[in-house]
Coordinates of C-alpha atoms in Angstrom, one line a residue:
X124 CA 77.9 -24.3 158.6
X125 CA 77.1 -27.7 158.7
X126 CA 74.4 -28.9 161.1
X127 CA 76.8 -29.9 164.0
X128 CA 77.9 -26.9 164.3
X129 CA 74.7 -25.5 165.2
X130 CA 75.0 -23.8 169.1
X131 CA 72.7 -25.0 171.6
X132 CA 70.6 -22.0 171.7
X133 CA 67.8 -21.2 168.7
X134 CA 68.8 -17.3 169.1
X135 CA 72.3 -18.1 169.6
X136 CA 72.4 -19.4 166.5
X137 CA 71.9 -16.0 164.8
X138 CA 74.6 -14.9 166.1
X139 CA 76.8 -17.7 165.0
X140 CA 75.8 -17.4 161.7
X141 CA 76.7 -13.8 161.9
X142 CA 80.0 -14.4 162.8
X143 CA 80.5 -17.1 160.2
X144 CA 80.7 -14.6 157.8
X145 CA 83.7 -13.6 158.1
X146 CA 83.2 -10.0 158.5
X147 CA 80.4 -9.1 160.6
X148 CA 81.5 -11.5 163.6
X149 CA 82.1 -10.9 167.6
X150 CA 80.0 -7.3 167.4
X151 CA 77.1 -8.7 168.6
X152 CA 77.8 -8.7 171.9
X153 CA 79.7 -5.1 172.2
X154 CA 76.7 -2.5 171.4
X155 CA 73.5 0.0 172.4
X156 CA 69.9 0.2 172.6
X157 CA 67.8 -1.1 169.9
X158 CA 65.9 1.6 168.0
X159 CA 64.3 2.1 165.0
X160 CA 66.8 1.1 161.6
X161 CA 65.0 -2.2 161.1
X162 CA 62.2 -1.2 158.8
X163 CA 65.1 1.2 156.9
X164 CA 67.4 -2.2 156.7
X165 CA 64.2 -3.9 155.3
X166 CA 64.3 -1.5 152.5
X167 CA 67.4 -3.3 151.0
X168 CA 66.1 -6.6 151.3
X169 CA 64.2 -8.2 148.1
X170 CA 60.2 -8.8 148.4
X171 CA 60.5 -12.6 147.9
X172 CA 62.8 -13.0 150.6
X173 CA 61.7 -16.5 152.9
X174 CA 62.8 -15.2 156.6
X175 CA 64.5 -11.9 158.3
X176 CA 66.0 -11.4 161.3
X177 CA 67.2 -7.7 162.7
X178 CA 68.8 -8.3 165.8
X179 CA 69.8 -6.1 168.3
X180 CA 73.7 -5.5 169.1
X181 CA 72.9 -4.3 172.4
X182 CA 75.8 -5.1 174.7
X183 CA 73.3 -5.9 177.8
X184 CA 71.1 -8.1 176.1
X185 CA 73.7 -10.5 174.9
X186 CA 75.0 -10.3 178.1
X187 CA 71.4 -11.1 179.4
X188 CA 71.3 -13.8 176.7
X189 CA 74.2 -15.6 177.9
X190 CA 73.1 -15.8 180.8
X191 CA 70.2 -18.6 179.9
X192 CA 71.0 -22.4 179.8
X193 CA 72.6 -25.1 182.0
X194 CA 76.7 -24.8 183.0
X195 CA 77.2 -27.3 179.9
X196 CA 75.0 -25.3 177.4
X197 CA 76.9 -22.0 178.3
X198 CA 80.5 -23.8 178.3
X199 CA 79.7 -25.4 174.7
X200 CA 77.9 -22.0 173.6
X201 CA 81.6 -20.0 174.4
X202 CA 83.2 -22.6 173.4
X203 CA 82.0 -22.2 169.7
X204 CA 82.1 -18.3 169.8
X205 CA 85.6 -18.3 170.9
X206 CA 86.6 -20.8 168.2
X207 CA 84.6 -19.0 165.7
X208 CA 86.1 -15.3 166.8
X209 CA 90.0 -16.7 166.2
X210 CA 88.7 -18.4 163.2
X211 CA 87.0 -15.7 161.3
X212 CA 88.3 -12.5 162.8
X213 CA 91.6 -13.2 164.1
X214 CA 92.6 -15.4 161.2
X215 CA 92.1 -12.7 158.8
X216 CA 93.6 -10.0 160.9
X217 CA 90.4 -8.3 162.3
X218 CA 90.0 -6.7 165.6
X219 CA 86.6 -6.0 166.8
X220 CA 87.4 -2.7 169.1
X221 CA 89.7 -1.5 166.5
X222 CA 87.9 -2.8 163.3
X223 CA 84.4 -3.4 164.0
X224 CA 83.0 -1.3 167.1
X225 CA 83.5 2.3 166.2
X226 CA 81.1 2.1 162.9
X227 CA 78.8 -0.5 163.9
X228 CA 75.0 0.3 164.1
X229 CA 72.4 -0.6 166.6
X230 CA 70.6 -3.8 164.5
X231 CA 71.8 -5.9 162.1
X232 CA 69.4 -7.9 159.7
X233 CA 70.2 -11.2 158.5
X234 CA 68.1 -12.7 155.7
X235 CA 67.4 -16.0 153.9
X236 CA 66.1 -15.9 150.5
X237 CA 63.9 -18.1 149.0
X238 CA 65.5 -18.6 146.0
X239 CA 68.3 -19.3 147.9
X240 CA 67.3 -21.8 150.8
X241 CA 65.4 -24.8 148.6
X242 CA 68.1 -27.5 149.6
X243 CA 68.8 -26.9 153.3
X244 CA 66.9 -24.9 155.9
X245 CA 67.2 -21.4 157.2
X246 CA 69.5 -21.7 160.2
X247 CA 71.3 -25.2 159.6
X248 CA 73.1 -22.7 157.3
X249 CA 74.5 -19.6 156.8
X250 CA 72.3 -16.6 155.8
X251 CA 72.0 -15.3 152.2
X252 CA 73.0 -11.7 153.0
X253 CA 73.6 -9.3 156.0
X254 CA 73.0 -5.8 155.9
X255 CA 75.1 -3.4 158.7
X256 CA 74.2 -0.1 159.3
X257 CA 77.1 1.9 159.3
X258 CA 77.0 4.9 162.3
X259 CA 80.4 6.0 161.0
X260 CA 81.0 5.9 157.2
X261 CA 84.5 7.0 156.9
X262 CA 85.7 4.5 159.4
X263 CA 83.7 1.1 157.4
X264 CA 85.5 2.5 154.5
X265 CA 88.7 2.3 156.2
X266 CA 87.7 -1.3 157.0
X267 CA 87.3 -2.2 153.3
X268 CA 90.8 -0.3 152.6
X269 CA 92.4 -2.8 155.2
X270 CA 90.7 -6.0 153.6
X271 CA 91.9 -4.7 149.9
X272 CA 95.6 -4.6 151.7
X273 CA 94.8 -8.1 153.6
X274 CA 92.8 -10.4 151.1
X275 CA 92.7 -10.9 147.5
X276 CA 89.8 -9.3 146.4
X277 CA 88.2 -7.9 142.7
X278 CA 86.1 -4.8 142.0
X279 CA 83.4 -4.2 139.8
X280 CA 80.4 -2.4 138.9
X281 CA 76.7 -3.2 139.2
X282 CA 74.2 -0.4 138.1
X283 CA 76.9 2.3 139.6
X284 CA 77.6 0.8 142.5
X285 CA 81.0 -0.6 143.2
X286 CA 81.3 -4.5 144.4
X287 CA 84.2 -6.1 145.9
X288 CA 84.3 -9.6 146.4
X289 CA 87.3 -12.1 147.1
X290 CA 89.0 -14.4 145.3
X291 CA 89.4 -17.6 147.6
X292 CA 87.5 -20.8 147.7
X293 CA 84.0 -21.3 147.4
X294 CA 83.8 -22.0 151.4
X295 CA 85.3 -18.7 152.0
X296 CA 84.1 -16.3 149.2
X297 CA 82.0 -12.8 149.9
X298 CA 80.5 -10.0 148.5
X299 CA 80.2 -6.7 149.6
X300 CA 79.0 -3.2 149.0
X301 CA 78.1 0.0 150.4
X302 CA 74.6 1.2 149.8
X303 CA 74.2 4.4 151.6
X304 CA 74.7 4.1 155.3
X305 CA 74.7 0.0 155.0
X306 CA 77.2 -2.7 154.3
X307 CA 75.3 -5.2 152.7
X308 CA 77.5 -8.6 152.8
X309 CA 76.7 -11.9 151.2
X310 CA 78.2 -15.1 149.7
X311 CA 77.2 -14.7 146.1
X312 CA 77.1 -12.5 143.3
X313 CA 73.7 -13.5 142.3
X314 CA 72.3 -12.1 145.4
X315 CA 73.9 -9.0 145.9
X316 CA 72.7 -8.2 142.2
X317 CA 69.1 -8.9 143.8
X318 CA 69.7 -6.7 146.8
X319 CA 71.1 -4.1 144.6
X320 CA 67.9 -4.0 142.4
X321 CA 65.9 -3.7 145.4
X322 CA 68.2 -0.6 146.6
X323 CA 67.4 1.0 143.0
X324 CA 64.0 0.2 142.9
X325 CA 62.9 -3.3 143.0
X326 CA 59.9 -4.3 145.7
X327 CA 61.4 -4.3 149.0
X328 CA 60.1 -6.5 151.9
X329 CA 59.4 -3.4 153.9
X330 CA 56.5 -2.6 151.1
X331 CA 55.0 -5.9 151.8
X332 CA 51.0 -5.4 152.7
X333 CA 51.0 -5.2 156.2
X334 CA 54.5 -5.3 156.9
X335 CA 55.1 -2.1 158.9
X336 CA 51.4 -2.4 160.4
X337 CA 52.2 -5.9 161.7
X338 CA 55.3 -4.7 163.6
X339 CA 54.2 -1.3 165.0
X340 CA 50.6 -3.4 166.6
X341 CA 53.2 -5.6 168.4
X342 CA 54.3 -3.3 171.8
X343 CA 57.1 -4.1 173.6
X344 CA 60.4 -2.2 174.6
X345 CA 63.4 -2.9 174.2
X346 CA 63.1 -6.1 171.6
X347 CA 66.0 -8.1 171.4
X348 CA 65.2 -9.2 167.0
X349 CA 62.2 -8.5 165.0
X350 CA 61.3 -11.4 163.0
X351 CA 59.6 -12.1 159.7
X352 CA 58.7 -15.0 158.0
X353 CA 57.2 -14.3 153.9
X354 CA 54.2 -17.1 153.9
X355 CA 53.7 -17.5 150.4
X356 CA 57.6 -18.4 149.8
X357 CA 58.0 -20.3 152.6
X358 CA 55.0 -22.7 151.4
X359 CA 56.2 -22.5 148.1
X360 CA 59.7 -23.8 149.4
X361 CA 58.0 -26.7 151.3
X362 CA 56.1 -27.9 148.3
X363 CA 59.8 -27.8 146.8
X364 CA 61.4 -29.8 149.8
X365 CA 58.4 -32.0 151.1
X366 CA 58.3 -34.4 148.0
X367 CA 54.7 -33.9 148.4
X368 CA 52.8 -32.0 145.2
X369 CA 50.6 -29.2 145.5
X370 CA 47.9 -28.9 142.7
X371 CA 48.1 -25.2 141.7
X372 CA 44.7 -24.9 143.4
X373 CA 45.9 -25.8 146.8
X374 CA 49.3 -23.8 146.3
X375 CA 47.5 -21.0 145.4
X376 CA 45.3 -21.8 148.6
X377 CA 48.6 -21.7 150.7
X378 CA 49.8 -18.1 149.4
X379 CA 46.2 -16.7 150.7
X380 CA 48.4 -15.8 154.3
X381 CA 50.9 -13.0 154.0
X382 CA 53.1 -13.3 156.7
X383 CA 54.3 -13.7 160.3
X384 CA 55.9 -10.8 162.7
X385 CA 57.5 -11.5 165.6
X386 CA 59.3 -9.4 168.4
X387 CA 61.3 -11.4 170.5
X388 CA 62.3 -9.9 174.3
X389 CA 64.8 -11.7 176.8
X390 CA 63.5 -11.6 180.2
X391 CA 65.1 -13.1 183.2
X392 CA 62.7 -15.9 183.7
X393 CA 63.4 -16.3 180.0
X394 CA 62.2 -15.8 176.4
X395 CA 58.8 -14.0 175.2
X396 CA 57.8 -14.1 171.4
X397 CA 54.9 -11.8 170.6
X398 CA 53.7 -12.4 166.8
X399 CA 50.8 -11.3 164.8
X400 CA 49.8 -13.3 161.0
X401 CA 47.9 -11.9 158.6
X402 CA 46.4 -12.7 155.4
X403 CA 46.8 -11.4 151.8
X404 CA 44.3 -7.9 151.6
X405 CA 42.5 -10.3 148.8
X406 CA 42.5 -13.4 150.1
X407 CA 39.3 -15.7 150.4
X408 CA 40.0 -16.9 153.6
X409 CA 38.8 -15.2 156.8
X410 CA 39.5 -16.4 160.9
X411 CA 36.3 -16.7 162.2
X412 CA 35.3 -16.9 165.7
X413 CA 34.7 -14.9 168.7
X414 CA 37.6 -15.0 171.5
X415 CA 35.9 -17.5 174.4
X416 CA 38.7 -18.0 177.5
X417 CA 38.6 -21.4 178.0
X418 CA 38.1 -22.1 182.0
X419 CA 38.6 -26.0 181.3
X420 CA 42.4 -25.8 182.7
X421 CA 41.0 -25.1 185.6
X422 CA 40.2 -28.8 186.4
X423 CA 43.7 -30.4 185.3
X424 CA 46.0 -31.5 188.3
X425 CA 49.1 -29.8 188.8
X426 CA 51.0 -32.3 187.9
X427 CA 49.9 -32.3 184.2
X428 CA 52.8 -32.6 181.5
X429 CA 51.1 -31.1 178.7
X430 CA 47.5 -29.0 177.9
X431 CA 45.8 -27.7 174.8
X432 CA 42.9 -25.5 175.3
X433 CA 39.9 -23.6 173.6
X434 CA 36.9 -22.3 173.5
X435 CA 35.6 -23.2 170.5
X436 CA 36.0 -26.9 169.3
X437 CA 34.1 -26.5 165.9
X438 CA 35.3 -23.3 165.0
X439 CA 38.8 -25.1 165.4
X440 CA 37.6 -27.9 163.3
X441 CA 36.0 -25.6 160.4
X442 CA 39.5 -23.7 160.2
X443 CA 41.4 -27.0 159.9
X444 CA 39.2 -27.6 157.2
X445 CA 39.3 -24.4 155.4
X446 CA 43.5 -24.7 155.5
X447 CA 44.3 -28.5 155.4
X448 CA 44.4 -29.7 151.6
X449 CA 46.6 -26.7 151.5
X450 CA 49.1 -27.1 154.0
X451 CA 52.2 -29.1 153.8
X452 CA 52.7 -28.9 157.3
X453 CA 49.0 -30.5 158.3
X454 CA 49.8 -34.0 160.6
X455 CA 46.8 -35.6 159.5
X456 CA 44.3 -34.9 156.7
X457 CA 40.8 -34.2 157.6
X458 CA 39.4 -37.5 155.6
X459 CA 42.2 -39.3 157.6
X460 CA 40.7 -38.7 160.9
X461 CA 36.9 -39.0 160.1
X462 CA 37.1 -41.7 157.6
X463 CA 39.5 -43.3 160.6
X464 CA 36.6 -42.5 163.4
X465 CA 34.1 -44.1 161.5
X466 CA 35.9 -47.2 160.7
X467 CA 37.0 -47.7 164.2
X468 CA 34.1 -46.4 166.1
X469 CA 31.5 -46.3 164.2
X470 CA 30.9 -42.7 165.0
X471 CA 30.3 -39.7 162.5
X472 CA 32.7 -37.1 163.3
X473 CA 30.0 -34.4 162.1
X474 CA 27.1 -36.0 163.0
X475 CA 27.1 -38.0 166.0
X476 CA 29.9 -36.0 168.3
X477 CA 30.5 -32.1 166.9
X478 CA 26.9 -31.3 167.3
X479 CA 27.5 -31.8 171.3
X480 CA 31.4 -30.9 171.8
X481 CA 32.0 -27.9 169.2
X482 CA 32.4 -25.4 172.3
X483 CA 35.0 -25.1 174.9
X484 CA 37.4 -28.3 175.0
X485 CA 40.7 -29.6 176.2
X486 CA 43.6 -32.3 175.8
X487 CA 45.6 -32.9 178.4
X488 CA 48.6 -35.4 179.6
X489 CA 48.3 -36.4 183.1
X490 CA 51.2 -38.5 184.6
X491 CA 50.0 -41.6 186.1
X492 CA 50.5 -41.4 190.1
X493 CA 53.8 -43.7 191.4
X494 CA 51.4 -45.8 193.6
X495 CA 50.0 -47.1 189.5
X496 CA 53.5 -47.2 188.8
X497 CA 54.7 -49.4 191.6
X498 CA 52.2 -51.9 190.8
X499 CA 54.1 -55.3 188.8
X500 CA 53.2 -54.8 185.3
X501 CA 51.8 -58.2 183.8
X502 CA 50.6 -57.2 180.4
X503 CA 51.7 -57.5 177.1
X504 CA 52.5 -53.9 176.7
X505 CA 55.0 -51.9 178.5
X506 CA 53.8 -50.0 181.6
X507 CA 52.2 -46.2 180.3
X508 CA 53.5 -43.7 182.4
X509 CA 51.2 -41.1 181.9
X510 CA 47.2 -40.6 180.0
X511 CA 45.3 -39.0 178.0
X512 CA 42.5 -37.1 178.8
X513 CA 39.7 -34.7 176.7
X514 CA 37.4 -32.7 178.5
X515 CA 34.7 -30.8 176.5
X516 CA 31.8 -28.4 177.8
X517 CA 28.9 -30.3 176.6
X518 CA 25.6 -28.5 174.5
X519 CA 23.6 -31.6 174.1
X520 CA 23.8 -33.7 177.3
X521 CA 21.1 -36.2 176.3
X522 CA 23.1 -36.5 172.7
X523 CA 26.3 -36.7 174.2
X524 CA 25.3 -39.7 176.5
X525 CA 23.9 -41.5 173.4
X526 CA 27.3 -41.3 171.6
X527 CA 29.1 -42.8 175.1
X528 CA 26.7 -45.9 174.7
X529 CA 27.7 -46.3 171.1
X530 CA 31.1 -46.3 172.4
X531 CA 30.9 -48.3 175.0
X532 CA 28.9 -51.2 172.4
X533 CA 31.7 -50.7 170.2
X534 CA 34.7 -51.5 172.5
X535 CA 32.4 -54.5 174.4
X536 CA 31.3 -55.9 171.2
X537 CA 34.2 -55.1 168.8
X538 CA 37.7 -55.0 170.7
X539 CA 36.6 -57.2 173.6
X540 CA 37.1 -54.4 176.8
X541 CA 35.7 -55.3 179.6
X542 CA 33.0 -51.9 180.0
X543 CA 31.7 -51.3 183.5
X544 CA 30.4 -49.0 185.5
X545 CA 32.0 -48.2 189.0
X546 CA 31.8 -45.5 191.7
X547 CA 34.7 -43.1 192.3
X548 CA 34.4 -40.7 195.2
X549 CA 30.8 -41.5 195.1
X550 CA 30.0 -40.7 192.1
X551 CA 29.2 -42.9 188.6
X552 CA 31.8 -43.2 185.8
X553 CA 32.2 -46.1 183.3
X554 CA 35.5 -47.9 182.9
X555 CA 37.1 -50.2 180.0
X556 CA 39.6 -52.1 180.4
X557 CA 41.6 -54.2 177.5
X558 CA 41.5 -58.1 177.8
X559 CA 45.5 -57.3 177.0
X560 CA 46.1 -55.2 179.7
X561 CA 48.9 -52.0 179.8
X562 CA 45.6 -49.9 178.8
X563 CA 42.5 -49.0 180.5
X564 CA 40.0 -46.0 179.9
X565 CA 37.3 -44.3 181.4
X566 CA 34.5 -41.4 180.5
X567 CA 32.0 -39.4 182.7
X568 CA 30.7 -36.0 183.6
X569 CA 32.3 -33.1 186.0
X570 CA 30.3 -30.6 187.2
X571 CA 28.5 -28.3 185.1
X572 CA 28.1 -30.3 182.0
X573 CA 31.6 -31.2 181.5
X574 CA 32.3 -34.5 179.6
X575 CA 36.0 -36.4 180.1
X576 CA 37.2 -39.5 178.4
X577 CA 40.7 -40.9 179.4
X578 CA 43.2 -43.4 177.4
X579 CA 46.2 -44.7 178.8
X580 CA 47.3 -45.2 182.0
X581 CA 44.4 -45.0 184.7
X582 CA 44.2 -41.1 185.5
X583 CA 41.1 -40.0 186.6
X584 CA 41.2 -40.0 190.4
X585 CA 44.1 -37.1 189.8
X586 CA 41.0 -34.9 188.4
X587 CA 37.7 -36.5 189.6
X588 CA 35.6 -35.2 191.2
X589 CA 38.5 -32.6 190.9
X590 CA 42.0 -31.9 191.6
X591 CA 43.6 -31.8 194.8
X592 CA 46.0 -29.0 193.3
X593 CA 45.3 -26.6 190.8
X594 CA 47.5 -26.9 187.3
X595 CA 46.9 -23.2 186.8
X596 CA 47.8 -22.5 190.1
X597 CA 51.3 -23.9 189.3
X598 CA 54.5 -21.4 189.1
X599 CA 55.4 -22.9 186.0
X600 CA 52.0 -22.4 184.3
X601 CA 51.9 -19.2 185.7
X602 CA 55.1 -18.1 184.9
X603 CA 55.0 -19.8 181.2
X604 CA 51.2 -19.1 179.7
X605 CA 51.1 -15.4 178.7
X606 CA 48.0 -14.0 179.9
X607 CA 47.5 -11.8 177.1
X608 CA 45.7 -11.4 174.4
X609 CA 43.0 -11.5 176.8
X610 CA 40.0 -12.9 175.9
X611 CA 41.8 -16.0 174.0
X612 CA 41.0 -18.6 171.6
X613 CA 43.2 -20.9 172.8
X614 CA 46.4 -21.8 174.7
X615 CA 49.3 -24.3 175.2
X616 CA 51.0 -25.8 177.9
X617 CA 54.1 -27.5 177.7
X618 CA 55.9 -28.8 181.3
X619 CA 59.3 -29.6 179.4
X620 CA 61.1 -31.0 182.1
X621 CA 58.5 -33.3 183.4
X622 CA 57.3 -34.6 179.9
X623 CA 61.0 -35.0 177.1
X624 CA 62.6 -35.4 180.2
X625 CA 61.0 -37.8 182.0
X626 CA 62.2 -41.4 182.6
X627 CA 58.2 -42.4 182.9
X628 CA 56.9 -42.0 179.4
X629 CA 59.0 -44.6 177.4
X630 CA 59.7 -41.7 175.0
X631 CA 62.6 -42.7 172.3
X632 CA 65.8 -40.8 173.4
X633 CA 66.6 -37.0 171.7
X634 CA 69.9 -37.0 169.6
X635 CA 72.6 -36.7 171.9
X636 CA 73.4 -33.0 170.4
X637 CA 70.1 -32.0 171.1
X638 CA 70.2 -33.6 174.8
X639 CA 71.3 -30.5 176.2
X640 CA 69.1 -28.1 175.1
X641 CA 66.0 -30.0 176.3
X642 CA 67.6 -29.9 179.8
X643 CA 68.0 -26.2 179.8
X644 CA 64.3 -25.7 178.6
X645 CA 61.7 -25.9 181.9
X646 CA 58.5 -25.0 179.9
X647 CA 56.6 -23.5 177.2
X648 CA 53.4 -21.4 177.2
X649 CA 51.5 -20.4 173.9
X650 CA 48.1 -18.0 174.3
X651 CA 46.1 -17.5 170.5
X652 CA 43.5 -15.2 169.6
X653 CA 41.8 -14.0 166.7
X654 CA 42.0 -9.8 166.3
X655 CA 40.0 -9.8 163.1
X656 CA 39.1 -11.3 160.3
X657 CA 42.6 -10.8 158.4
X658 CA 44.6 -11.4 161.4
X659 CA 45.7 -13.5 164.4
X660 CA 47.8 -12.8 167.5
X661 CA 49.9 -15.5 169.7
X662 CA 52.3 -14.8 172.0
X663 CA 54.9 -17.6 173.5
X664 CA 56.8 -17.5 176.4
X665 CA 59.6 -20.2 176.5
X666 CA 61.5 -20.4 180.5
X667 CA 65.0 -21.7 180.2
X668 CA 67.1 -22.4 182.9
X669 CA 69.5 -19.2 184.4
X670 CA 70.5 -17.5 187.0
X671 CA 68.0 -15.2 186.8
X672 CA 65.3 -17.5 186.9
X673 CA 66.9 -19.1 190.5
X674 CA 65.9 -15.6 192.0
X675 CA 62.9 -15.2 190.6
X676 CA 61.7 -18.1 192.1
X677 CA 62.8 -16.9 195.7
X678 CA 60.8 -13.9 195.0
X679 CA 58.0 -15.2 193.2
X680 CA 58.7 -13.2 189.7
X681 CA 58.2 -14.1 186.3
X682 CA 60.7 -11.4 184.7
X683 CA 61.4 -8.0 184.0
X684 CA 58.3 -7.8 181.3
X685 CA 54.6 -7.9 181.3
X686 CA 53.3 -11.1 179.8

């Protein structure tokens, strides 16, 4: 499937990938509740798989999924489904009610193999294999018999198991075999042989250390899907496609993580992802630090666009150092950060800053007020629509004051900023003004030794000395930021509508095919915690426009599941 054929909702993309195989198609909106077949299906998938997804075939679940989105995204999704249904079911002589529904089980597993995914990312192509549970073997055999009569197939045996393959062109070929109570479908003969090897005794993903334990620890009712990401395979694939090389030592470090397991639930307000990540049993890494909820989010104004908070900045930094060299997703190497700070501001991160700012922290993006945006802009830069604020619970106020004094001196002498003390609401703050205009910054103190630094548009009055309305009391924040795990060691909030869909931030436009999806998302929330030295947990909630969401807004509720 080409990239421009992807549907507008990620989870619906999984359905369309299933449809595109020409065998498993439109059944996904037709079946019963998800129960326990996922682990059994996993016993057929090779251990070195990159990604698996076990998806419910429950009718009610798929009806709920189809309620998400704007009229534009719903129409686009329905158009895709109809085209694919006609192309791959009707065109091949299949009828869902007659050929598929009678024998299909409760969950379908799709998988992407590490060996089959180097050129293209998962979900941008059909899966490498599909495992379909068979509830009625007789009816399933009738489907294969019908395929024999309507298509050119050839049969062969591998390890005593009969395999049927098409003789059509490369884009339309498929390979199928019945393994016990499952029908396995792939587009590659070699992949089918790998599955049969697994079926006859080679290690499966179900035997991965920690796999079953992680899934059992995620307590949800009626999950729509279960996902597994094989981190060693992911690291190797990422290294092969990134253009960056890892030394053998760093590659070994990258493979210390074992996997991430996720259960997906569909709620009336959006989609919830409850996840656990774990390290290998022989990993030399460990998750350090205790879970300490940060209260700094209560100091942000209600119109905050983005918030990232944590209970221990020092530990976050240590963890960043521990895996940065081996993590190809690391946005900025630690040395680049520390050297950049030293070169631009003359401050040593480890000696001058971290000792006093290693506890609770918060990073936020706050929009400029309407009166600020209304002021004529006579600077050389575009008018900034928002500012960034950093808040830190100080461990040592005198040391913090010394660091701020150093900053003031550097900004005044090296960059010719106007540095002045001023009064705001009867309290003293320090303001920096750029000689070129367009950029301003402030720093000062909030109650209880909380230091703050702002940069960008002037936003200090929105939270200093305290906001008129709190971010944490807004309906969107309360709905999207999960309350569990509790205690936690970090939270994230993004007002999607106010940020990516805002006209005041001077952000580059999204590609046309992605814009409808962005307009359908209201907000994203994340809460994370360390479970033990080997395990972390994180919950994600994505609020999507839907008819149920409108009803919740009227009643003040979030949805039908506990956060």
